[in-house]
Coordinates of C-alpha atoms in Angstrom, one line a residue:
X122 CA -40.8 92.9 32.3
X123 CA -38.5 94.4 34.8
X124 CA -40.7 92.9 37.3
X125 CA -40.8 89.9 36.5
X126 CA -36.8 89.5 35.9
X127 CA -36.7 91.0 39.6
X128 CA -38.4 87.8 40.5
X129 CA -36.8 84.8 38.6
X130 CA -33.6 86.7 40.1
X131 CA -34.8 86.2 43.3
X132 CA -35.7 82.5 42.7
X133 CA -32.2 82.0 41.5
X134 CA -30.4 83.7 44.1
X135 CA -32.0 81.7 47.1
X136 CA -32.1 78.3 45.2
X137 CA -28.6 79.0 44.1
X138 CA -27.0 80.2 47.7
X139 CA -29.3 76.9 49.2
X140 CA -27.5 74.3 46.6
X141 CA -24.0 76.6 47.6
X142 CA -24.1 76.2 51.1
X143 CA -25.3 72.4 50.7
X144 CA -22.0 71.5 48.6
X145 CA -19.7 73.8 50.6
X146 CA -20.7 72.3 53.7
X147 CA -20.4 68.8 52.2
X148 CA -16.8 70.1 51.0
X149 CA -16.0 71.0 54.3
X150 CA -16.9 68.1 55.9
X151 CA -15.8 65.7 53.1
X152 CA -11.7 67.3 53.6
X153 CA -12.0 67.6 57.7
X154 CA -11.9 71.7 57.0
X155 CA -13.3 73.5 59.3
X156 CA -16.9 75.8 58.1
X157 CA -15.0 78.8 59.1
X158 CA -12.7 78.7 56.1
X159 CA -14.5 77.9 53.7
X160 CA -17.0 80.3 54.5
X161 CA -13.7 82.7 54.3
X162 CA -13.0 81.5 50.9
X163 CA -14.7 79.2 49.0
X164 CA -18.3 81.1 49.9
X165 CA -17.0 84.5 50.4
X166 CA -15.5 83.9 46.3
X167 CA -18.7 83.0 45.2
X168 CA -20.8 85.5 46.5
X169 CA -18.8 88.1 46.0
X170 CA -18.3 87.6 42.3
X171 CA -21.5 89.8 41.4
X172 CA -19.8 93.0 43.3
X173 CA -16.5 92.0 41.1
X174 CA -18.7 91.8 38.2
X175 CA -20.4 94.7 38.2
X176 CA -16.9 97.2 39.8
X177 CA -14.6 95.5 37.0
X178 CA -17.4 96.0 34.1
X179 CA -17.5 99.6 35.8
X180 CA -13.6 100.4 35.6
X181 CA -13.2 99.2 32.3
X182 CA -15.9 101.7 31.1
X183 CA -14.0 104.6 32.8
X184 CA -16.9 104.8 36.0
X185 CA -15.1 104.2 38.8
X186 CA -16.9 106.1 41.6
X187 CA -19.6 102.9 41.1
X188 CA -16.7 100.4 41.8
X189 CA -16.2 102.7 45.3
X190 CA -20.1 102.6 45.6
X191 CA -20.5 99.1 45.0
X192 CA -18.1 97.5 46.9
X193 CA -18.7 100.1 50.6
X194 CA -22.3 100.5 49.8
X195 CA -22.0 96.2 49.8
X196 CA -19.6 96.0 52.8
X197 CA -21.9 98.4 54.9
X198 CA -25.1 96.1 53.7
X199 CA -23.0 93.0 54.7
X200 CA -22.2 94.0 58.6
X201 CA -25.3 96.1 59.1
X202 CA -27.8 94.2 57.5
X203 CA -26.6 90.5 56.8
X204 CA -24.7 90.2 60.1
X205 CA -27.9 92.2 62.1
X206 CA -30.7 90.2 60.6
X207 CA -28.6 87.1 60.8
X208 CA -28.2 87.7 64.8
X209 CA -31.6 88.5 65.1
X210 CA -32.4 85.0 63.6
X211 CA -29.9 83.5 65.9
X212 CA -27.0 84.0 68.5
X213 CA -24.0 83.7 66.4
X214 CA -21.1 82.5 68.4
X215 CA -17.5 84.0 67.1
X216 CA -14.2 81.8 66.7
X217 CA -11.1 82.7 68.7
X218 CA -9.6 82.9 65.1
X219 CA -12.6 85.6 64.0
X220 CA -11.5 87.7 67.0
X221 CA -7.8 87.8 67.0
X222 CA -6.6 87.3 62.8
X223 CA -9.6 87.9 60.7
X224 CA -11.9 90.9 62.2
X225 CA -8.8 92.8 62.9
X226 CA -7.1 92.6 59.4
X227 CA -10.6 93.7 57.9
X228 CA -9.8 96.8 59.9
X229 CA -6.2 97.0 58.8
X230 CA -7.7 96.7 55.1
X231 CA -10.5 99.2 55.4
X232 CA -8.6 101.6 57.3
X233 CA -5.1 101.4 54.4
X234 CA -8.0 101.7 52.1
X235 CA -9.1 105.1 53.8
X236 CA -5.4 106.3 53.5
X237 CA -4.9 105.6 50.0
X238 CA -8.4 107.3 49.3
X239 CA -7.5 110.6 51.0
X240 CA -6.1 112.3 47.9
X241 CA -9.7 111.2 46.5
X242 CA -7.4 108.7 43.9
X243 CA -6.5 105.1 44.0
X244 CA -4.1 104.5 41.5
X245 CA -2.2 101.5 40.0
X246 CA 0.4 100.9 42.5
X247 CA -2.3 101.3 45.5
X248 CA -4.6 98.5 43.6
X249 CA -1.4 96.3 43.4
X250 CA -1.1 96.5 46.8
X251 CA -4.7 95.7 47.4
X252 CA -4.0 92.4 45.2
X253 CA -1.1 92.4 47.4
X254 CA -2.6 91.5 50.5
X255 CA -5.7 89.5 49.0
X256 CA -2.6 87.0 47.7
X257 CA -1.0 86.8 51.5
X258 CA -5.3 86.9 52.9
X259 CA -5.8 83.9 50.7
X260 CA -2.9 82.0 50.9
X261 CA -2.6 82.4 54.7
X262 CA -6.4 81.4 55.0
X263 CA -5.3 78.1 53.0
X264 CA -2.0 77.0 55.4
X265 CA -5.0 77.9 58.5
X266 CA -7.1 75.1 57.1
X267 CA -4.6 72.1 56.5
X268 CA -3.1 73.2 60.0
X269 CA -6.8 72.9 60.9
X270 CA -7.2 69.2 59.4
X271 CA -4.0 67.8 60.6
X272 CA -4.5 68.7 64.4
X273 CA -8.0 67.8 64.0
X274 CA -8.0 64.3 64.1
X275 CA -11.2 63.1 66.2
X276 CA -14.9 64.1 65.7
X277 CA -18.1 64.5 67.4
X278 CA -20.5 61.8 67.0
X279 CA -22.9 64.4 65.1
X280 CA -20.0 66.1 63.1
X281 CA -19.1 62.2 62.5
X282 CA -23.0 61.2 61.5
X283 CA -22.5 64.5 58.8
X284 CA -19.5 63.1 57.2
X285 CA -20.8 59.7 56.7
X286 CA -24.2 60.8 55.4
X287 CA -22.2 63.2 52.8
X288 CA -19.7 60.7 51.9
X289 CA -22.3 58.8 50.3
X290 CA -22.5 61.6 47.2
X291 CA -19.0 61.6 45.3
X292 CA -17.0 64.4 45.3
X293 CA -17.1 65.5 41.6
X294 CA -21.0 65.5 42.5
X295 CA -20.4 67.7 45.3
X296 CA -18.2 70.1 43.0
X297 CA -20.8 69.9 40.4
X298 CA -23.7 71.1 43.0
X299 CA -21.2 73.9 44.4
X300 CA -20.8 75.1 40.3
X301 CA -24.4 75.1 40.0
X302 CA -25.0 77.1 43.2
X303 CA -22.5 79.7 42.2
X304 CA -24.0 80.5 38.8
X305 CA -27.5 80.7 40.5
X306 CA -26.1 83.0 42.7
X307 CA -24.5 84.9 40.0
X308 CA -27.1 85.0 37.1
X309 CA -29.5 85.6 39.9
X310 CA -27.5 88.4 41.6
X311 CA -27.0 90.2 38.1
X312 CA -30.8 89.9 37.3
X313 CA -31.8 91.3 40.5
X314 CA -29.4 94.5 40.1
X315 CA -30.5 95.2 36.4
X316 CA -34.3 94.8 36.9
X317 CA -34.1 96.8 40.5
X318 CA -31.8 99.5 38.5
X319 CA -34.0 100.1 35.7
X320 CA -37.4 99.9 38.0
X321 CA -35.5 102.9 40.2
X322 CA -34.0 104.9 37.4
X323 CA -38.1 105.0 35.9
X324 CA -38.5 106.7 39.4
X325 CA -36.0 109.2 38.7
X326 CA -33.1 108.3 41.3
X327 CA -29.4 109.7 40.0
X328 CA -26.8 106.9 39.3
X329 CA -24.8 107.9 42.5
X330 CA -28.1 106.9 44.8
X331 CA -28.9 103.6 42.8
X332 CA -25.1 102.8 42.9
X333 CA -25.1 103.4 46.6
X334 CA -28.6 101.9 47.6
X335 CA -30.1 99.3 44.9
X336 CA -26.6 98.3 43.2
X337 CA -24.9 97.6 46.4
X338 CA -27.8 95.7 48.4
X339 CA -28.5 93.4 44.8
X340 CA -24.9 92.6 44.7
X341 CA -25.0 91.9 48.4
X342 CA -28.3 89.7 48.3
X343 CA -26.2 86.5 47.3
X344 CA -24.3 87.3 51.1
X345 CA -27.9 87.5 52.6
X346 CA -29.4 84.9 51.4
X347 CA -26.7 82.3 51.7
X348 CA -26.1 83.6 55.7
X349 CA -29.8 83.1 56.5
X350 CA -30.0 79.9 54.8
X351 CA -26.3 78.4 56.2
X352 CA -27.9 79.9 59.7
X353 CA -31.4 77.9 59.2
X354 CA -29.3 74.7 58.5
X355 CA -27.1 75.4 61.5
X356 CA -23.7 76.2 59.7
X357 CA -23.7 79.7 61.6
X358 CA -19.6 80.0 61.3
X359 CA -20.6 80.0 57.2
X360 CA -22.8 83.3 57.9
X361 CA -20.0 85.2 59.9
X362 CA -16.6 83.9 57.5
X363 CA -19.1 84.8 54.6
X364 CA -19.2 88.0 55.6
X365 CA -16.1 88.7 56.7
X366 CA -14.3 87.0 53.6
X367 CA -17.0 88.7 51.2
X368 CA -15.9 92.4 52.6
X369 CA -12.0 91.4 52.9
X370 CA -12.5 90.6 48.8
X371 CA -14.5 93.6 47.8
X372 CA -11.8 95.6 48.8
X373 CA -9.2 93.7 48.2
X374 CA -10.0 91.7 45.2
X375 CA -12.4 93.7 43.7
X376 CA -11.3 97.7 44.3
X377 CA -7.7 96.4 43.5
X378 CA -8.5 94.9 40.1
X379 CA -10.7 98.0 39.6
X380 CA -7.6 100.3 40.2
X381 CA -5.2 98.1 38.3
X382 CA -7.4 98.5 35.3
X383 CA -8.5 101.9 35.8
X384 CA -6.8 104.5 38.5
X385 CA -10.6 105.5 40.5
X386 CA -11.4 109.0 41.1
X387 CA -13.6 109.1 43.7
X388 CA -15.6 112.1 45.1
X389 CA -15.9 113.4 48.8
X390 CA -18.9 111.8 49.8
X391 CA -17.6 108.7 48.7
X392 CA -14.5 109.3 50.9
X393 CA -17.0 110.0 53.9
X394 CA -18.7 106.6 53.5
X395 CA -15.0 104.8 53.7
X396 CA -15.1 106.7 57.0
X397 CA -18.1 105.1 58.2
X398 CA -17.2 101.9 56.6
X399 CA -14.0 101.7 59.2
X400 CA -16.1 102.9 61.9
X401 CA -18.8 100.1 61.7
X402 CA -16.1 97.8 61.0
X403 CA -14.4 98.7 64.4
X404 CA -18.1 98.3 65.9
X405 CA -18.7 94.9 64.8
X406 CA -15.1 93.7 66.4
X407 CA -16.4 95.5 69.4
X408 CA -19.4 93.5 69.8
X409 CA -17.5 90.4 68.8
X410 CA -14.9 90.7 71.3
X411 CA -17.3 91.3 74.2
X412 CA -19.5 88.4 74.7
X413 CA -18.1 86.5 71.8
X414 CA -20.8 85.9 69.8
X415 CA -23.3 88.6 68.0
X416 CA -27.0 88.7 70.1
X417 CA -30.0 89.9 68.9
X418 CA -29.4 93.4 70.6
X419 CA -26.6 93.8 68.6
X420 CA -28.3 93.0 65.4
X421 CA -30.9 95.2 66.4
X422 CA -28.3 98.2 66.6
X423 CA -26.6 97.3 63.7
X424 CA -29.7 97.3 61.4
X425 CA -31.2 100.4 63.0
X426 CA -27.2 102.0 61.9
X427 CA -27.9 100.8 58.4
X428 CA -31.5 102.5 58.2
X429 CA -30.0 105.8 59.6
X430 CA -27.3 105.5 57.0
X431 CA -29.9 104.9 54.4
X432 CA -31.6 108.1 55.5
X433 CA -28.3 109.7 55.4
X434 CA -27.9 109.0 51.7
X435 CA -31.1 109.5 50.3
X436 CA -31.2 113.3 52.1
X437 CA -27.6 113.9 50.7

């Protein structure tokens, strides 16, 4: 049975992130906003709602080390793995704006995450000032895209072809399809996790290794497989704001909500992965800054990292 829910979970998540992306994009072109935010926002939201269920429904059973291994066990899967394969696939050029605002404040936000997390506690008032920040994040990344649609008055004849082709479905249509994609995503998402964690736990894993490994790559798939599908329909600034928006929630949104409701205890090992979380997060604006765009090379490297890291935790 496990099995089988494993695999209608799988069938929901891609058909899900597939319909997503298709009514995001539609969205985005429908409103003259740029694929960059809503990638940041509208996409990151929705495929990040499985890592918010699953930390929240955590805290408020008193288990917050698995909010702390959800959300860096998802943020490491979503630059290592989602970025790396989706690189692979395709050279995945980097806005200006990805460079100089966006990368950087994911740094900012991992690293004050690292500082409140030295003390091994994140209380109330730290998870306030997680929410904080997501409030001035998401309300920032909203003034960026009407700044965006004013000054962007003329179109490419392709961008142009898009928006006449998508104006033909309304937009409560186009809302509708978005809906559906989410709760795909969602449903599909939260199968995945509860199959693959009762499949592993018959294997014997502890709860720390499934919370690191299977819980944090099932809550992640809805990242991967909306990445490789916007990449596939060319939408490759959806793949990178997904990813970045995605990891700027789980710690901000999610963690935050986490700690409001319940302070989180964490252990020392979970404190070392917050390390490496900072580091690889430094790495990727690294390789974004240097040729701006991420090659196959560099998805190469980062994949290798997260099979190393993988090793890592298994042996520990």
């Amino acid at each position: 049975m496990s099995f089988l829910i494993l695999i209608i979970g799988f069938v929901l998540l891609i058909k899900g992130a597939d319909v997503f992306v298709e009514g995001a994009s539609s969205i985005a072109k429908k409103f003259n906003v740029p694929s960059m935010i809503i990638g940041l926002t509208i996409v990151a939201m929705g495929t990040s709602a499985p890592e918010a269920a699953v930390s929240i429904t955590s805290s408020l059973a008193g288990q917050n080390d698995m909010s702390v291994a959800n959300v860096v066990g998802s943020n490491f899967f979503n630059i290592l793995v989602v970025l790396g394969v989706s690189s692979i696939i395709a050279k995945l050029p980097v806005q200006k704006d990805t460079i100089k605002k966006d990368t950087p404040f994911l740094i900012l936000v991992s690293a004050l995450l690292l500082i409140f997390g030295i003390n091994l506690n994140i209380g109330r008032v730290e998870g306030l000032a997680l929410l904080a920040l997501f409030t001035y994040f998401l309300v920032n990344t909203i003034k960026s895209a009407k700044n965006a649609s004013e000054s962007d008055s003329s179109e490419t004849g392709e961008t142009a072809i898009a928006i006449e082709t998508t104006s033909e479905i309304s937009l409560p249509k186009t809302i509708l399809v978005s809906l559906v994609g989410i709760v795909g995503i969602v449903v599909g998402g939260d199968m995945v996790v509860d199959a693959a964690t009762s499949i592993a736990t018959s294997f014997g894993m502890s709860a720390n290794l499934v919370g690191l490994t299977i819980v944090a790559v099932g809550t992640s798939l809805p990242e991967f497989v909306t990445s490789i599908v916007a990449i596939k329909k060319g939408e490759t600034e959806i793949a990178i704001g997904n990813v970045i928006g995605s990891n700027l929630f789980n710690i901000l949104l999610v963690l935050g909500l986490a700690a409001v409701i319940n302070p989180i205890s964490m252990s020392m090992l979970a404190f070392i992965d917050i390390i490496f979380m900072v580091l690889i997060t430094i790495l990727l604006y690294v390789f974004m800054k240097n040729k701006s765009s991420l090659v196959k090379s560099q998805g190469i490297i980062l994949v290798v990292l997260y099979i190393a890291y993988m090793a890592y935790t298994i042996m520990r």
